[in-house]
Each structure stands twice: as C-alpha cells, then as structure tokens.
C-alpha atoms as a printed R data frame, in Angstrom:
    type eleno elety resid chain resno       x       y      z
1   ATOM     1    CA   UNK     A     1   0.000   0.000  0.000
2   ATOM     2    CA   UNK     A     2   1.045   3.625 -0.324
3   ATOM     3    CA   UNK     A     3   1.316   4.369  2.815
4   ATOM     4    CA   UNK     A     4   2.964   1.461  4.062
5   ATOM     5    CA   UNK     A     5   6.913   1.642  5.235
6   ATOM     6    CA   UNK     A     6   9.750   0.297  4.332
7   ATOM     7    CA   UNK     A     7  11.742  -1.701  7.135
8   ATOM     8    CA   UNK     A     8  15.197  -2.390  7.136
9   ATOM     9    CA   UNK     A     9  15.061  -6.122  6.866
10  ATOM    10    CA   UNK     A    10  12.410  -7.738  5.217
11  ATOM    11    CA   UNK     A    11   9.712  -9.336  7.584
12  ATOM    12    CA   UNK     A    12   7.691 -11.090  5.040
13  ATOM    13    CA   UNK     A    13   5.546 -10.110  1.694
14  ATOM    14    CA   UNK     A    14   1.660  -9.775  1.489
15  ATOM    15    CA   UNK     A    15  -0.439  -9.486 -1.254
16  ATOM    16    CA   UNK     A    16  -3.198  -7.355  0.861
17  ATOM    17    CA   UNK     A    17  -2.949  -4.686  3.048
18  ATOM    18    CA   UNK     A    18  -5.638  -3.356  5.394
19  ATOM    19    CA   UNK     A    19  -5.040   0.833  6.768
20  ATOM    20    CA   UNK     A    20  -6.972   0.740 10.253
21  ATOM    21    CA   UNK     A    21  -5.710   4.170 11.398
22  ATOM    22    CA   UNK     A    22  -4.849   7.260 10.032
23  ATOM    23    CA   UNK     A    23  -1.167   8.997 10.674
24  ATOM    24    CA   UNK     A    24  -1.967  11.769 13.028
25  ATOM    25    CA   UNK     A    25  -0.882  13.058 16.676
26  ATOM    26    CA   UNK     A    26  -1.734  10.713 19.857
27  ATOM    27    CA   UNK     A    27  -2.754  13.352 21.394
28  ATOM    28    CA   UNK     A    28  -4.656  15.784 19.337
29  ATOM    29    CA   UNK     A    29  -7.207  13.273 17.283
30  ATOM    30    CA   UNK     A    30  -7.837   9.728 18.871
31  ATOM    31    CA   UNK     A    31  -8.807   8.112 15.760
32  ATOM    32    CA   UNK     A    32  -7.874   4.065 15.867
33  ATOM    33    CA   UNK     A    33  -9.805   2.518 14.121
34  ATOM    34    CA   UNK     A    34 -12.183   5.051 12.949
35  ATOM    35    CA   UNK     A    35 -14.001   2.594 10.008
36  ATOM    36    CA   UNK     A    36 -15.248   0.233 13.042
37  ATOM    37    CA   UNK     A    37 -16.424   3.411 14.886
38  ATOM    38    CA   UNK     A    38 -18.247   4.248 12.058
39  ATOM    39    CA   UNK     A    39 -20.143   0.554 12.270
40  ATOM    40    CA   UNK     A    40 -20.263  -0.078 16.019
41  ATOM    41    CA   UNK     A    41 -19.617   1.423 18.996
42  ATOM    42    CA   UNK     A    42 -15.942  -0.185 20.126
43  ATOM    43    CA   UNK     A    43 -14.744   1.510 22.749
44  ATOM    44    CA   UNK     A    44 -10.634   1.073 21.204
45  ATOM    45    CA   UNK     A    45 -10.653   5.146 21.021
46  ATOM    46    CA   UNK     A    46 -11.896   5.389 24.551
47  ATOM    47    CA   UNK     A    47  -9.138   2.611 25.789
48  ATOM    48    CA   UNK     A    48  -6.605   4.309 23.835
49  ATOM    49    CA   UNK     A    49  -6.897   7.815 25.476
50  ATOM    50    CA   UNK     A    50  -7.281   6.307 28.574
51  ATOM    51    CA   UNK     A    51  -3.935   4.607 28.646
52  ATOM    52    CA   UNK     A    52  -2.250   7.617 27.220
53  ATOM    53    CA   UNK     A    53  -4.090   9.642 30.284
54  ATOM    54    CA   UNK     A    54  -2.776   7.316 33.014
55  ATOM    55    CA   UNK     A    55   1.055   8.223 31.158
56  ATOM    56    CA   UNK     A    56   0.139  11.629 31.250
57  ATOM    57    CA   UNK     A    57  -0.606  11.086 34.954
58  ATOM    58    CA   UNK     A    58   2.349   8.974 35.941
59  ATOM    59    CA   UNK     A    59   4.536  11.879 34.086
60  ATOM    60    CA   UNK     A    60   2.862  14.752 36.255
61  ATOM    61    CA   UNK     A    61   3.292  12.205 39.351
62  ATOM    62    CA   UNK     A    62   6.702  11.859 38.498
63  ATOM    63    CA   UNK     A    63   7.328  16.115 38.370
64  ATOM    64    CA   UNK     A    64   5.643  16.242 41.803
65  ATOM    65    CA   UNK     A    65   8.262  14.491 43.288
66  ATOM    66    CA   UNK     A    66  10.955  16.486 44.918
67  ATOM    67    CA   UNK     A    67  13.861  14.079 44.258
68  ATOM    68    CA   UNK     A    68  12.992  13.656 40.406
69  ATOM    69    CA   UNK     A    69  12.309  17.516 40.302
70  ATOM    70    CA   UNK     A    70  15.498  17.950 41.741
71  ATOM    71    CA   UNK     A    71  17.614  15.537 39.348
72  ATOM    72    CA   UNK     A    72  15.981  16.621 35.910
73  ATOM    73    CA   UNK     A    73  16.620  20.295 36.675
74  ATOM    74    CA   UNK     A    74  20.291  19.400 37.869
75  ATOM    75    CA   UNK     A    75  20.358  17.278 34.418
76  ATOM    76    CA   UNK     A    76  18.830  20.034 32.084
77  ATOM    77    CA   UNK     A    77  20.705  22.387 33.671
78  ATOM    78    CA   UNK     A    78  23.746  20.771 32.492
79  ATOM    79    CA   UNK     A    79  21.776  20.553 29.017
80  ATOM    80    CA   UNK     A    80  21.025  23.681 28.478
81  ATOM    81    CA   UNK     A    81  24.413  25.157 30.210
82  ATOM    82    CA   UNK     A    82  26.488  23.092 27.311
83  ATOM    83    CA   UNK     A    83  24.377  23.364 24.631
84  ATOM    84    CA   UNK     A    84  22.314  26.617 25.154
85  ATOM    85    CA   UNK     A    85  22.068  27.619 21.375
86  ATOM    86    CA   UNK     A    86  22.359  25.688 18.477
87  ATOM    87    CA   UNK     A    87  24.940  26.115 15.560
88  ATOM    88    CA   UNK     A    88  22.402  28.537 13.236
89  ATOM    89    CA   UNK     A    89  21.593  31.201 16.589
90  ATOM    90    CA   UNK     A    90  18.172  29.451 17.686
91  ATOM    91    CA   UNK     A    91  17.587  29.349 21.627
92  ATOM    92    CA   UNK     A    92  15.677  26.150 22.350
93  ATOM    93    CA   UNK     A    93  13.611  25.679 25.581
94  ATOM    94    CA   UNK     A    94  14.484  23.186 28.080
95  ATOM    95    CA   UNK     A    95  11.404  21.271 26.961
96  ATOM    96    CA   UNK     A    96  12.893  21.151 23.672
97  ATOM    97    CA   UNK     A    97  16.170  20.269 24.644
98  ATOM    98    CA   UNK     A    98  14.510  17.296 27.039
99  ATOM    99    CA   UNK     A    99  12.153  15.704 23.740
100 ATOM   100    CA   UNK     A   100  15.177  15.620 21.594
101 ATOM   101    CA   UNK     A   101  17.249  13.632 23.999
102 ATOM   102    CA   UNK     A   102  13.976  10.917 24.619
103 ATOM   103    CA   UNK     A   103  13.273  10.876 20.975
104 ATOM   104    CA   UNK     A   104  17.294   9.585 20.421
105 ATOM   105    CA   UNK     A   105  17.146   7.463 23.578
106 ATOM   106    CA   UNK     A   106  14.081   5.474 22.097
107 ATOM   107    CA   UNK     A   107  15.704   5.631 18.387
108 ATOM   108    CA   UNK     A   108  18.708   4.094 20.460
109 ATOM   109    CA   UNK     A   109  16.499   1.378 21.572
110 ATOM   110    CA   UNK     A   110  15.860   0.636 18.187
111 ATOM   111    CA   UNK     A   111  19.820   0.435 16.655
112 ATOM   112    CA   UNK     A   112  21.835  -0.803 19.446
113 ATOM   113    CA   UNK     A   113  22.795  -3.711 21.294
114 ATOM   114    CA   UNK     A   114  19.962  -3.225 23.320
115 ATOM   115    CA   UNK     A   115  17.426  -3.536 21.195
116 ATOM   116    CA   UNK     A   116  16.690  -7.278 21.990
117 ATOM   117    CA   UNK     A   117  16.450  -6.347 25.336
118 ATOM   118    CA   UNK     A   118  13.820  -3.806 24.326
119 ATOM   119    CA   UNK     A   119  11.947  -6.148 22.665
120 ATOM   120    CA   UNK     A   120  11.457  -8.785 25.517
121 ATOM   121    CA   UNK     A   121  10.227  -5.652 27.607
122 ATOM   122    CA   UNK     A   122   7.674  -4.990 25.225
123 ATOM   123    CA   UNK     A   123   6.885  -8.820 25.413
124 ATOM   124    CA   UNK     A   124   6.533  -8.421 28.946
125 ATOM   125    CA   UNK     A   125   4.328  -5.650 29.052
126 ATOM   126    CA   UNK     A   126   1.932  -7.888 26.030
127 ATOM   127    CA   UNK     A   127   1.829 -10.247 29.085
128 ATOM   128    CA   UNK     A   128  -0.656  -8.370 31.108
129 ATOM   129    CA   UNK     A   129  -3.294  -8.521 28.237
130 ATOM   130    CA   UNK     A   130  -6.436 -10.023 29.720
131 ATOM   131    CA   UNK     A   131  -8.637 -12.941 28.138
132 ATOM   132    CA   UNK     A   132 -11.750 -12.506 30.111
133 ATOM   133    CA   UNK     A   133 -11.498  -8.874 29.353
134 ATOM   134    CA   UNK     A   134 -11.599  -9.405 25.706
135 ATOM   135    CA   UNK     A   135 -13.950 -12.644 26.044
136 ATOM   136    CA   UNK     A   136 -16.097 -10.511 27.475
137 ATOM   137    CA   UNK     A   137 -16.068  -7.336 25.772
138 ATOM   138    CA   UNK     A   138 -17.195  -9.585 22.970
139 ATOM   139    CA   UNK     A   139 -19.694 -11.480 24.557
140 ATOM   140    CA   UNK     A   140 -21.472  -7.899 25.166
141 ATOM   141    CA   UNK     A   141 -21.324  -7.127 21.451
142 ATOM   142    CA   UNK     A   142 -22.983  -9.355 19.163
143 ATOM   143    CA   UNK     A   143 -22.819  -6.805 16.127
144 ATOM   144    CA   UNK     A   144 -18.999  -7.639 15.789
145 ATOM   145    CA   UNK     A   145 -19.957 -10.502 14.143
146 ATOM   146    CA   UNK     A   146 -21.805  -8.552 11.451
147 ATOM   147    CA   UNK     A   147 -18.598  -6.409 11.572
148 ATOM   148    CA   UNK     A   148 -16.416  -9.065 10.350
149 ATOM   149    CA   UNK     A   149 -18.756 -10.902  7.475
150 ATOM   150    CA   UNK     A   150 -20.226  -7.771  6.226
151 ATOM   151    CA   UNK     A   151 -16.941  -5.123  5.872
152 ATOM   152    CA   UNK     A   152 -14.052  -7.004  7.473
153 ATOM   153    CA   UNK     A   153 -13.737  -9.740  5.177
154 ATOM   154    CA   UNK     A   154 -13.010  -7.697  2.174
155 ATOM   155    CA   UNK     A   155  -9.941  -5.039  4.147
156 ATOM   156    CA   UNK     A   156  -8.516  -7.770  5.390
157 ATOM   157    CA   UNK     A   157  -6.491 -11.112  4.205
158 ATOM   158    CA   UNK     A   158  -8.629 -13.745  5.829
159 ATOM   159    CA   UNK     A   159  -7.999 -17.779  5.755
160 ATOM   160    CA   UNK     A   160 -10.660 -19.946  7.153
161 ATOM   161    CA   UNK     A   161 -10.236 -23.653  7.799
162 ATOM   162    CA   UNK     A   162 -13.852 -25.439  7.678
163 ATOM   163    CA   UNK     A   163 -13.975 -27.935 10.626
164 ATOM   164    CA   UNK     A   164 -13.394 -31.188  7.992
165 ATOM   165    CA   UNK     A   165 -10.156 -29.061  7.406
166 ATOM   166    CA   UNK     A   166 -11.356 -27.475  4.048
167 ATOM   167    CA   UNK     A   167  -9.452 -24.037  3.552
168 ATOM   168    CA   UNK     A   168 -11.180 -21.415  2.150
169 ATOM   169    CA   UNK     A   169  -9.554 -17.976  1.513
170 ATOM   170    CA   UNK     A   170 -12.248 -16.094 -0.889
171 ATOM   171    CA   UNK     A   171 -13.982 -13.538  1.373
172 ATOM   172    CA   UNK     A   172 -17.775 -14.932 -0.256
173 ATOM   173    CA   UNK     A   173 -16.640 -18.362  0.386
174 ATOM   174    CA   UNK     A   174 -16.224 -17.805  4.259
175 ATOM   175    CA   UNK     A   175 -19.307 -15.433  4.362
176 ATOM   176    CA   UNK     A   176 -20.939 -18.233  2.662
177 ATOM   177    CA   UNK     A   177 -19.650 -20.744  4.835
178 ATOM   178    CA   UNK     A   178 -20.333 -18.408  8.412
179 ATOM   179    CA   UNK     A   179 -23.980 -17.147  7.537
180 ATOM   180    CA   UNK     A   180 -24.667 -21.018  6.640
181 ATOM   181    CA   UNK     A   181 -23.242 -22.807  9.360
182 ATOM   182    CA   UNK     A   182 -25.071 -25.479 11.604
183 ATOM   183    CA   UNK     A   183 -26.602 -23.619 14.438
184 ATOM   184    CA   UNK     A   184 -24.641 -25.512 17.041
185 ATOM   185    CA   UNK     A   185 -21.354 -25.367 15.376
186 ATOM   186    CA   UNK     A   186 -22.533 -21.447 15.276
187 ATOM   187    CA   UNK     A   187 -23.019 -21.188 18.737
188 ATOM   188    CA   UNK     A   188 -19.330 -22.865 19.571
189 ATOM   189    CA   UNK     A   189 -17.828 -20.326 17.004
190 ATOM   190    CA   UNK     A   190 -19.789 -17.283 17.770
191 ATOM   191    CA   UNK     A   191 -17.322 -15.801 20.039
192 ATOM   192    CA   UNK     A   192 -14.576 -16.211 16.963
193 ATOM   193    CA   UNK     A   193 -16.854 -14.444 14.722
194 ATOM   194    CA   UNK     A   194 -17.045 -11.799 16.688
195 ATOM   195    CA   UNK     A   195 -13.114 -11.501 17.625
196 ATOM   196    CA   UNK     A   196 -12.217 -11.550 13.619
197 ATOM   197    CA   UNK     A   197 -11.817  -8.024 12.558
198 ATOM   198    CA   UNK     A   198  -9.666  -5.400 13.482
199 ATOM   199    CA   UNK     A   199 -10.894  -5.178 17.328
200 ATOM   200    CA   UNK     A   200  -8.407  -8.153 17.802
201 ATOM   201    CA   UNK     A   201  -5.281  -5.929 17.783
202 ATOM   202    CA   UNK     A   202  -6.626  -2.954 20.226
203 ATOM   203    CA   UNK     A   203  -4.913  -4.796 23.110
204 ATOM   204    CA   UNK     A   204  -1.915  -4.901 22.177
205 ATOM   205    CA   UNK     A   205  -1.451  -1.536 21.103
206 ATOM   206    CA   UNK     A   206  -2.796  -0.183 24.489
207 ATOM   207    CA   UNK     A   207  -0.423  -2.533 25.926
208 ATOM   208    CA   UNK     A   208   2.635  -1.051 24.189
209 ATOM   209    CA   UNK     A   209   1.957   2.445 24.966
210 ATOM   210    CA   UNK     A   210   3.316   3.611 28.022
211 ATOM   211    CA   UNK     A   211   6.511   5.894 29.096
212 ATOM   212    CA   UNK     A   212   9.078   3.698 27.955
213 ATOM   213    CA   UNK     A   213   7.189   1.403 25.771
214 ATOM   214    CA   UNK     A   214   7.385   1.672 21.607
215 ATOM   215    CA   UNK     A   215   4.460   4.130 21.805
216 ATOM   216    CA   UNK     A   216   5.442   6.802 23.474
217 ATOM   217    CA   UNK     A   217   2.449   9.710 24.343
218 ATOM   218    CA   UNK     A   218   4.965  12.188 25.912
219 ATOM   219    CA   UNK     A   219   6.622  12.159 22.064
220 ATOM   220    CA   UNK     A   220   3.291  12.762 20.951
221 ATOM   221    CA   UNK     A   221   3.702   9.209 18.831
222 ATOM   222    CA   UNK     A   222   1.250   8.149 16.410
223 ATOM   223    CA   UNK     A   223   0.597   4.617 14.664
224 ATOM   224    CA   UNK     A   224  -1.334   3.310 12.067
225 ATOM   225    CA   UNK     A   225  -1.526  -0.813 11.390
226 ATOM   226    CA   UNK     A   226  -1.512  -2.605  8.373
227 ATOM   227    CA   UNK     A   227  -0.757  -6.041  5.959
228 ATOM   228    CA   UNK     A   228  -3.218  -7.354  8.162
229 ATOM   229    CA   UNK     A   229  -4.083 -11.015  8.425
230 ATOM   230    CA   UNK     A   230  -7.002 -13.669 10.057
231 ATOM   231    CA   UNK     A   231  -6.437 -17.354 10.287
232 ATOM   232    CA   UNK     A   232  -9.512 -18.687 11.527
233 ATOM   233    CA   UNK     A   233  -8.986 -22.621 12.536
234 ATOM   234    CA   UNK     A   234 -12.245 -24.592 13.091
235 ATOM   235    CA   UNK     A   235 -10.693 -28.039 12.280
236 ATOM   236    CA   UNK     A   236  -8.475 -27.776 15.210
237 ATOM   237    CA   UNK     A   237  -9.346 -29.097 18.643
238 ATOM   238    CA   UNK     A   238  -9.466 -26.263 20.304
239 ATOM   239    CA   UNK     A   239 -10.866 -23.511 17.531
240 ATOM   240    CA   UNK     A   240  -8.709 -20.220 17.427
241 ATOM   241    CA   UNK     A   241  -8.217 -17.190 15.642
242 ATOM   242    CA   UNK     A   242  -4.473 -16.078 15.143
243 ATOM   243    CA   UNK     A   243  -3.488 -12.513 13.839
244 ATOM   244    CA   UNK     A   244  -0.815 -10.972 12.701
245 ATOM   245    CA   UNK     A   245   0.093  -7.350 11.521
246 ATOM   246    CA   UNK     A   246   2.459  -4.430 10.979
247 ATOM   247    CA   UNK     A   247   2.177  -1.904 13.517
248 ATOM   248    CA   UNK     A   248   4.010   1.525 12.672
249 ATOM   249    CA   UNK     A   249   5.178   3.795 14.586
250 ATOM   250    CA   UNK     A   250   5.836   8.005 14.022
251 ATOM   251    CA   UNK     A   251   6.225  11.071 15.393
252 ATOM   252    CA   UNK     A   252   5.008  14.529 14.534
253 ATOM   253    CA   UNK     A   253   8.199  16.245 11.973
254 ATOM   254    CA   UNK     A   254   7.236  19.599 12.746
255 ATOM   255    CA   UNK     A   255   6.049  20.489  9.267
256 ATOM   256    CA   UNK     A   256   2.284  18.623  9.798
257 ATOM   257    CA   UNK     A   257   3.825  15.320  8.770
258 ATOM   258    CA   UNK     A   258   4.720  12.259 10.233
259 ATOM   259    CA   UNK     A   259   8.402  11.239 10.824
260 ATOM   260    CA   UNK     A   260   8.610   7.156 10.584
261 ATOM   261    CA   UNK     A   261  10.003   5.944 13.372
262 ATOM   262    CA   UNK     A   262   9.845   1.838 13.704
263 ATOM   263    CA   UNK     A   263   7.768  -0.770 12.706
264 ATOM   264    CA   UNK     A   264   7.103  -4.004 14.831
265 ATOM   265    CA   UNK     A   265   5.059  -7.032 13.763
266 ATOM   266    CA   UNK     A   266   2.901  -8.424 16.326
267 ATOM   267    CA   UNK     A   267   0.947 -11.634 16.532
268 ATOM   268    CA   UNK     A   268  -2.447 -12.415 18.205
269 ATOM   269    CA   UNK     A   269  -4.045 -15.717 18.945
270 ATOM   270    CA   UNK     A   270  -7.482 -16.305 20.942
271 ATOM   271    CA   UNK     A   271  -8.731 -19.590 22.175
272 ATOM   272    CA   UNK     A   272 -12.056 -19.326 23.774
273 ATOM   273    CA   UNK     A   273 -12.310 -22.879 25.049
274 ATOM   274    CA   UNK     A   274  -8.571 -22.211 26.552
275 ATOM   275    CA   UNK     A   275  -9.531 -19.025 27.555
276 ATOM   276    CA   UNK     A   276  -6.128 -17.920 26.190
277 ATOM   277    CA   UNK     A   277  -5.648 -14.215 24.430
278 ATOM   278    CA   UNK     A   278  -2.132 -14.047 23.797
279 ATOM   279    CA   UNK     A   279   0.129 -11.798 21.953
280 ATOM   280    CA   UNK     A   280   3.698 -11.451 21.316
281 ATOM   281    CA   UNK     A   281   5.822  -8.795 19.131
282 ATOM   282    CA   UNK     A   282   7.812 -10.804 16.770
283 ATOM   283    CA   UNK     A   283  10.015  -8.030 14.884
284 ATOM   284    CA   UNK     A   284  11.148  -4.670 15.578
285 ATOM   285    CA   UNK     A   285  12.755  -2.572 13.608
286 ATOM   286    CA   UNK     A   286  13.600   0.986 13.234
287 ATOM   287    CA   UNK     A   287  12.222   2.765  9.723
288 ATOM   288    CA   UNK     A   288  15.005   3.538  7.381
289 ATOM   289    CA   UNK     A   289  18.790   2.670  7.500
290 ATOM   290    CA   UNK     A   290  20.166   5.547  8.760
291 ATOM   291    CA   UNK     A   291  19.427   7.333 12.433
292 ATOM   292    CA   UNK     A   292  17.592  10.046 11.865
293 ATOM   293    CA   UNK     A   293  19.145  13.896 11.362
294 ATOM   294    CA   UNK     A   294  20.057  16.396 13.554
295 ATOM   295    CA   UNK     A   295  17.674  18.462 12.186
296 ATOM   296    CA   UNK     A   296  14.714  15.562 11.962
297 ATOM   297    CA   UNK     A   297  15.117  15.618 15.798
298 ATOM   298    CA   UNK     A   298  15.216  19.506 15.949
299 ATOM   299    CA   UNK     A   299  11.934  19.913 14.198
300 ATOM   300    CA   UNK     A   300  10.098  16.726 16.091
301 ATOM   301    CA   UNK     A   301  10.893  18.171 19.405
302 ATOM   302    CA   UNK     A   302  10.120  21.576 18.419
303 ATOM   303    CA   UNK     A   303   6.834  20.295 17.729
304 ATOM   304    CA   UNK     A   304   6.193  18.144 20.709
305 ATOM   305    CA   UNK     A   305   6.947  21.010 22.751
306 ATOM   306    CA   UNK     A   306   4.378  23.227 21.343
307 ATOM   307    CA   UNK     A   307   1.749  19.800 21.412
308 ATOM   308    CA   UNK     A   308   2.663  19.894 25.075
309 ATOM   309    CA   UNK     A   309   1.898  23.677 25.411
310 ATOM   310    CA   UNK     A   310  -1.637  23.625 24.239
C-alpha cells in the first residue's frame, strides 16, 4: 500500500494490506480505528486515550516528586548550560532540549545492542493482556460478528479452515460458509466471529503504549496498522483465531507530517475454550537505514513542545 513503510530487513511479503488508522498526533485526534467506529460502537478510542491519560498522569506524578524535580533540573541544567544555542543562533527551551534527547534514547532502543532487550520488555508488558477482558467485551457485542462478514472480510487477508479441514480464503466463500453454518457449530464459534476483525489488535497496542514502551504519548507518537491477516482454525481441537500485523510507529516532523520511526510485527491468537488471548511482538525494527538527522530531531521536538503547550 502507499502508505505502508519500508523496514530495514524484510519481515515477510503480502499481497493485501488493510489501513486501520490514520497517521496523526496521539494526542490531538484519537482516531484508531475510525471505520469500526463508524459501524459499532468499540470503545478502542476510549481505551486508547485512557492509557495515554494514566502516562500523562504517571509523568505529572513523576514532576511532583521532589527528588525527580530535583535531578531533571540538575540534568537540564547541564543541558542547556552546554548546549544553550544551536549552531544557526536558535535558543531552544528546556522542553525542547529534554524531547530531543527521549526521541534519540528510544531511536537508540531501536539500533543498538539493546534492542533485543527492548523487545522482551515490550513482550513483557503484552503479558498483562487479559482474556476474560476481551472474552467478554465480545460477549457484550454481538454486532462484531456482522462487523467481520459484512466489511471485514473484504480489508482484510482472511484464511478460514472449515472444521473437515477445508481451507477457504475467498472472502464470499467464508461469508458463505459463516452465515450457513449449523446452528450448534454457530453457537461454539460465535465468540470467533465476533473476535475476527480489526478489534483483535486494540490490546496490544494499548499494551505497548506507556513511558518507555514503543508508543510513546509524551513524544506525541502516532501509529497506524496494516498487511493485516485472520487465520480462523475450526478443524483444530481447540478452535482459534491467530493474527498478525504491521504496527508503525511516528512522530510529529514539525512540518504537519509524520516522521517514521519503527515498525514491529505483532501476533495475536485467541482460544475461547482455553480461555487464552495471547500476543507477542515478533520483529522490531527501526524505519530507514540511517538514524535520523540532527535536524529531523530539531523539528520533532520543536513540535512536541508546542503539542505539550496547548
């Protein structure tokens, strides 16, 4: 797709790609997912802002305390004392000078030796999704099954195996095959209906956004996913819907675009009878081969800083 990036290592090709959010601010426009709000009322947006609320908070906790007041003005003091104006005569403000030193410490996640460690702490933050969260919030919402025959199965790559293990991959084949289904076999499957669309990733986004986590509100980070893909299993034992996507991640470039930032592909599997919702990030990778400029960071923290301001 047009809009999709390019990562430094290939991940893997597919034929169909699915945009579920548009590139804009974290903070100024809330709008994951907007094509499902349109449909049904999915409360991803509300779950979103929430988490990035609770950041907010722990950030403003975090200035209240003496010690770590004390510490970050000893540190930007020695900031600003060093570097006080840049090389063309501009005068940055300490909030300036603080966003461009988070937005290289989390590009330095991304290049360095570190990285893998980053990545298992994002794992281990995917470990506190919750199944009877998401088991539930579909239970309460019978209209996601609609969702998924009726719009999902055409913006998405879907695979369906039939429970005689017949695979079926044309979206009117499985729409076929769901609307016509057995009533009990229905009723077993009814909750994977419902998971099957988009909704399945909101989790794990929420899950990644936090201070120090790969979306990052105090940068003002946006993300968009796509090359989305549904594998729907109903020959297995134990029925289960597995997903898997590119989530990418950017920051505002202080000229009302989007800087690309990294790209991570994460996998999602549910299991009702299990009562399993897992999900893991597989890949991470920062956008482009080459860090990003002096003057990339310049303009993104410029920008944050006036974000924070309003």
């Amino acid at each position: 797709m047009n809009n999709s990036y390019r990562f430094t290592t290939p991940i893997t090709s597919k034929p169909h790609s699915t945009m579920l959010t548009k590139r804009n601010t974290l903070w100024r426009s809330f709008e994951l997912f907007e094509d499902i709000i349109d449909d049904v009322e999915v409360n991803v947006v509300h779950k979103f802002a929430q988490r990035c609320e609770e950041v907010k908070q722990d950030l403003k906790d975090g200035w209240n305390d003496p010690i770590l007041l004390a510490r970050q003005a000893e540190l930007l003091w020695n900031i600003h004392s060093n570097h006080h104006q840049d090389e063309d005569g501009y005068r940055p403000s300490e909030l300036e000078l603080q966003k461009r030193k988070e937005i290289r410490s989390l590009e330095y996640s991304l290049r360095s030796s570190g990285a893998e460690r980053f990545l298992q702490r994002l794992n281990v933050a995917t470990q506190s999704l919750s199944s009877e969260e998401f088991l539930k919030y579909c239970q309460e919402r019978p209209e996601l099954k609609e969702l998924t025959v009726k719009k999902e199965l055409t913006r998405m790559q879907y695979t369906l195996y039939t429970p005689d293990g017949t695979k079926l991959t044309d979206p009117e084949e499985i729409a076929n095959y769901i609307e016509s289904e057995p009533s009990e076999l229905s009723k077993q499957h009814e909750l994977l209906y419902r998971a099957s669309n988009q909704t399945i990733f909101a989790d794990i986004i929420v899950a990644l956004t936090s201070f120090d986590g790969l979306i990052r509100p105090q940068l003002s980070a946006g993300t968009f996913v796509d090359d989305s893909t549904l594998v729907l299993d109903l020959s297995s034992a134990e029925p289960h819907v597995r997903g898997e996507c590119f989530l990418n991640v950017s920051l505002p470039d202080g000229h009302n675009g989007q800087l690309s930032l990294a790209g991570a592909l994460v996998e999602v599997c549910l299991c009702p009878s299990r009562n399993e919702f897992q999900a893991k990030v597989l890949y991470l990778s920062p956008c482009g081969e080459e860090p990003l400029t002096e003057q990339q960071v310049k303009d993104a923290a410029k920008s944050m800083a006036e974000i924070a301001s309003i």
